[in-house]
């Protein structure tokens, strides 16, 4: 017995299928927790944990869009050994990202490199249970903008891409 035979039901099921595709296995973390506030600005909520993992590795946005990025450290380890931030960088390749992370590692207390010209936006460095929100204007040029946590040693795992399209 088939119930989904009316044209409406077929359209509905394709919409559902498309929706599932949009946040399917290819981008397991995009779209989770996005909220649009009363002023129309979308907030992307990202967590960082004691396993050095961001919950979101890919953020898709439109050129010039305003976005709020809310990072929460959901870990329990002490801040001296496990803190997180979210640092959005200019377009650069993986080796340049690594070099920047290396130069940031010695810059206490916030682990931001002395030369911040490659940084488009960043949150505060967060200890366990803390969160911080930064509002950004998405770059007007399409492409992939890397983001990382600059706490020493974290950028190898804690990284993602802001995809402007
Ligand atoms: Zn981190």
GROMACS .gro file of C-alpha atoms and ligand atoms in nm:
model
  166
    1UNK     CA    1   0.000   0.000   0.000
    2UNK     CA    2   0.143   0.334  -0.106
    3UNK     CA    3   0.023   0.657   0.038
    4UNK     CA    4   0.264   0.910  -0.108
    5UNK     CA    5   0.110   0.915  -0.454
    6UNK     CA    6  -0.053   1.257  -0.475
    7UNK     CA    7   0.152   1.526  -0.655
    8UNK     CA    8   0.166   1.729  -0.335
    9UNK     CA    9   0.309   1.438  -0.139
   10UNK     CA   10   0.567   1.379  -0.412
   11UNK     CA   11   0.677   1.743  -0.406
   12UNK     CA   12   0.692   1.735  -0.030
   13UNK     CA   13   0.904   1.425  -0.025
   14UNK     CA   14   1.147   1.573  -0.280
   15UNK     CA   15   1.178   1.884  -0.068
   16UNK     CA   16   1.258   1.668   0.230
   17UNK     CA   17   1.507   1.472   0.022
   18UNK     CA   18   1.675   1.795  -0.091
   19UNK     CA   19   1.688   1.917   0.264
   20UNK     CA   20   1.857   1.600   0.373
   21UNK     CA   21   2.104   1.625   0.087
   22UNK     CA   22   2.194   1.982   0.179
   23UNK     CA   23   2.311   1.883   0.523
   24UNK     CA   24   2.404   1.527   0.441
   25UNK     CA   25   2.725   1.330   0.484
   26UNK     CA   26   2.936   1.560   0.264
   27UNK     CA   27   2.913   1.835   0.524
   28UNK     CA   28   2.821   1.669   0.851
   29UNK     CA   29   2.857   1.979   1.062
   30UNK     CA   30   2.735   2.265   0.849
   31UNK     CA   31   2.407   2.421   0.938
   32UNK     CA   32   2.387   2.272   1.283
   33UNK     CA   33   2.277   2.521   1.538
   34UNK     CA   34   2.236   2.813   1.299
   35UNK     CA   35   1.990   3.066   1.430
   36UNK     CA   36   1.859   3.387   1.286
   37UNK     CA   37   1.803   3.658   1.542
   38UNK     CA   38   1.537   3.928   1.537
   39UNK     CA   39   1.766   4.166   1.349
   40UNK     CA   40   1.807   3.912   1.067
   41UNK     CA   41   2.166   3.822   1.146
   42UNK     CA   42   2.246   3.452   1.137
   43UNK     CA   43   2.435   3.310   1.430
   44UNK     CA   44   2.655   3.007   1.378
   45UNK     CA   45   2.715   2.825   1.704
   46UNK     CA   46   3.039   2.633   1.729
   47UNK     CA   47   3.169   2.435   2.022
   48UNK     CA   48   3.522   2.330   2.104
   49UNK     CA   49   3.590   2.038   2.339
   50UNK     CA   50   3.869   1.870   2.533
   51UNK     CA   51   3.942   1.646   2.234
   52UNK     CA   52   4.043   1.954   2.033
   53UNK     CA   53   3.744   1.931   1.803
   54UNK     CA   54   3.529   2.205   1.660
   55UNK     CA   55   3.167   2.103   1.611
   56UNK     CA   56   3.154   2.293   1.281
   57UNK     CA   57   3.416   2.257   1.009
   58UNK     CA   58   3.238   2.431   0.726
   59UNK     CA   59   3.037   2.752   0.726
   60UNK     CA   60   2.869   2.859   0.407
   61UNK     CA   61   2.784   3.224   0.359
   62UNK     CA   62   2.705   3.482   0.097
   63UNK     CA   63   2.945   3.763   0.007
   64UNK     CA   64   2.890   4.060   0.236
   65UNK     CA   65   2.653   3.871   0.465
   66UNK     CA   66   2.661   3.961   0.833
   67UNK     CA   67   2.720   3.663   1.057
   68UNK     CA   68   2.763   3.608   1.425
   69UNK     CA   69   2.998   3.334   1.527
   70UNK     CA   70   2.942   3.206   1.878
   71UNK     CA   71   3.216   2.983   2.010
   72UNK     CA   72   3.166   2.791   2.334
   73UNK     CA   73   3.433   2.585   2.505
   74UNK     CA   74   3.235   2.286   2.632
   75UNK     CA   75   3.542   2.117   2.778
   76UNK     CA   76   3.640   2.083   3.142
   77UNK     CA   77   4.018   2.088   3.130
   78UNK     CA   78   4.193   2.389   3.284
   79UNK     CA   79   4.235   2.694   3.065
   80UNK     CA   80   4.617   2.675   3.079
   81UNK     CA   81   4.616   2.337   2.907
   82UNK     CA   82   4.302   2.353   2.695
   83UNK     CA   83   4.162   2.682   2.569
   84UNK     CA   84   4.000   2.759   2.237
   85UNK     CA   85   3.942   3.051   2.009
   86UNK     CA   86   3.809   3.099   1.658
   87UNK     CA   87   4.035   3.292   1.428
   88UNK     CA   88   3.924   3.367   1.073
   89UNK     CA   89   4.207   3.417   0.825
   90UNK     CA   90   4.251   3.563   0.483
   91UNK     CA   91   4.259   3.318   0.196
   92UNK     CA   92   4.581   3.122   0.228
   93UNK     CA   93   4.707   2.772   0.168
   94UNK     CA   94   4.753   2.510   0.438
   95UNK     CA   95   5.127   2.574   0.481
   96UNK     CA   96   5.068   2.946   0.537
   97UNK     CA   97   4.800   2.858   0.794
   98UNK     CA   98   5.050   2.632   0.973
   99UNK     CA   99   5.315   2.903   0.970
  100UNK     CA  100   5.069   3.151   1.119
  101UNK     CA  101   4.967   2.903   1.389
  102UNK     CA  102   5.335   2.849   1.474
  103UNK     CA  103   5.397   3.222   1.507
  104UNK     CA  104   5.086   3.258   1.724
  105UNK     CA  105   5.187   2.979   1.961
  106UNK     CA  106   5.446   3.185   2.148
  107UNK     CA  107   5.236   3.499   2.179
  108UNK     CA  108   5.080   3.473   2.520
  109UNK     CA  109   4.834   3.546   2.663
  110UNK     CA  110   4.599   3.535   2.366
  111UNK     CA  111   4.802   3.333   2.114
  112UNK     CA  112   4.745   3.576   1.832
  113UNK     CA  113   5.045   3.639   1.607
  114UNK     CA  114   5.228   3.971   1.636
  115UNK     CA  115   5.139   4.043   1.276
  116UNK     CA  116   4.762   4.033   1.270
  117UNK     CA  117   4.726   4.152   0.912
  118UNK     CA  118   4.615   3.805   0.803
  119UNK     CA  119   4.337   3.790   1.062
  120UNK     CA  120   3.991   3.893   0.951
  121UNK     CA  121   3.816   3.832   1.283
  122UNK     CA  122   3.861   3.640   1.605
  123UNK     CA  123   3.692   3.551   1.931
  124UNK     CA  124   3.854   3.572   2.272
  125UNK     CA  125   4.052   3.279   2.400
  126UNK     CA  126   3.807   3.073   2.605
  127UNK     CA  127   3.857   2.852   2.907
  128UNK     CA  128   3.613   2.576   3.011
  129UNK     CA  129   3.248   2.680   3.004
  130UNK     CA  130   3.317   3.020   2.848
  131UNK     CA  131   3.175   3.152   2.526
  132UNK     CA  132   3.226   3.454   2.306
  133UNK     CA  133   3.044   3.590   2.004
  134UNK     CA  134   3.204   3.786   1.725
  135UNK     CA  135   3.012   3.959   1.449
  136UNK     CA  136   3.168   3.950   1.107
  137UNK     CA  137   3.095   4.078   0.761
  138UNK     CA  138   3.165   3.797   0.520
  139UNK     CA  139   3.430   3.893   0.261
  140UNK     CA  140   3.291   4.010  -0.072
  141UNK     CA  141   3.526   3.786  -0.267
  142UNK     CA  142   3.408   3.428  -0.316
  143UNK     CA  143   3.632   3.146  -0.201
  144UNK     CA  144   3.743   2.953   0.106
  145UNK     CA  145   3.870   3.134   0.413
  146UNK     CA  146   4.037   2.914   0.672
  147UNK     CA  147   3.964   2.938   1.041
  148UNK     CA  148   4.164   2.784   1.322
  149UNK     CA  149   4.213   2.772   1.696
  150UNK     CA  150   4.551   2.931   1.767
  151UNK     CA  151   4.606   2.771   2.108
  152UNK     CA  152   4.945   2.593   2.075
  153UNK     CA  153   4.912   2.264   1.889
  154UNK     CA  154   4.542   2.296   1.817
  155UNK     CA  155   4.537   2.424   1.460
  156UNK     CA  156   4.625   2.080   1.321
  157UNK     CA  157   4.286   1.953   1.440
  158UNK     CA  158   4.085   2.264   1.511
  159UNK     CA  159   4.034   2.407   1.167
  160UNK     CA  160   3.761   2.471   0.918
  161UNK     CA  161   3.659   2.680   0.621
  162UNK     CA  162   3.429   2.973   0.572
  163UNK     CA  163   3.303   2.913   0.220
  164UNK     CA  164   3.184   3.227   0.049
  165UNK     CA  165   2.967   3.160  -0.253
  166LIG    ZN1  166   4.166   2.498   2.073
   0.00000   0.00000   0.00000
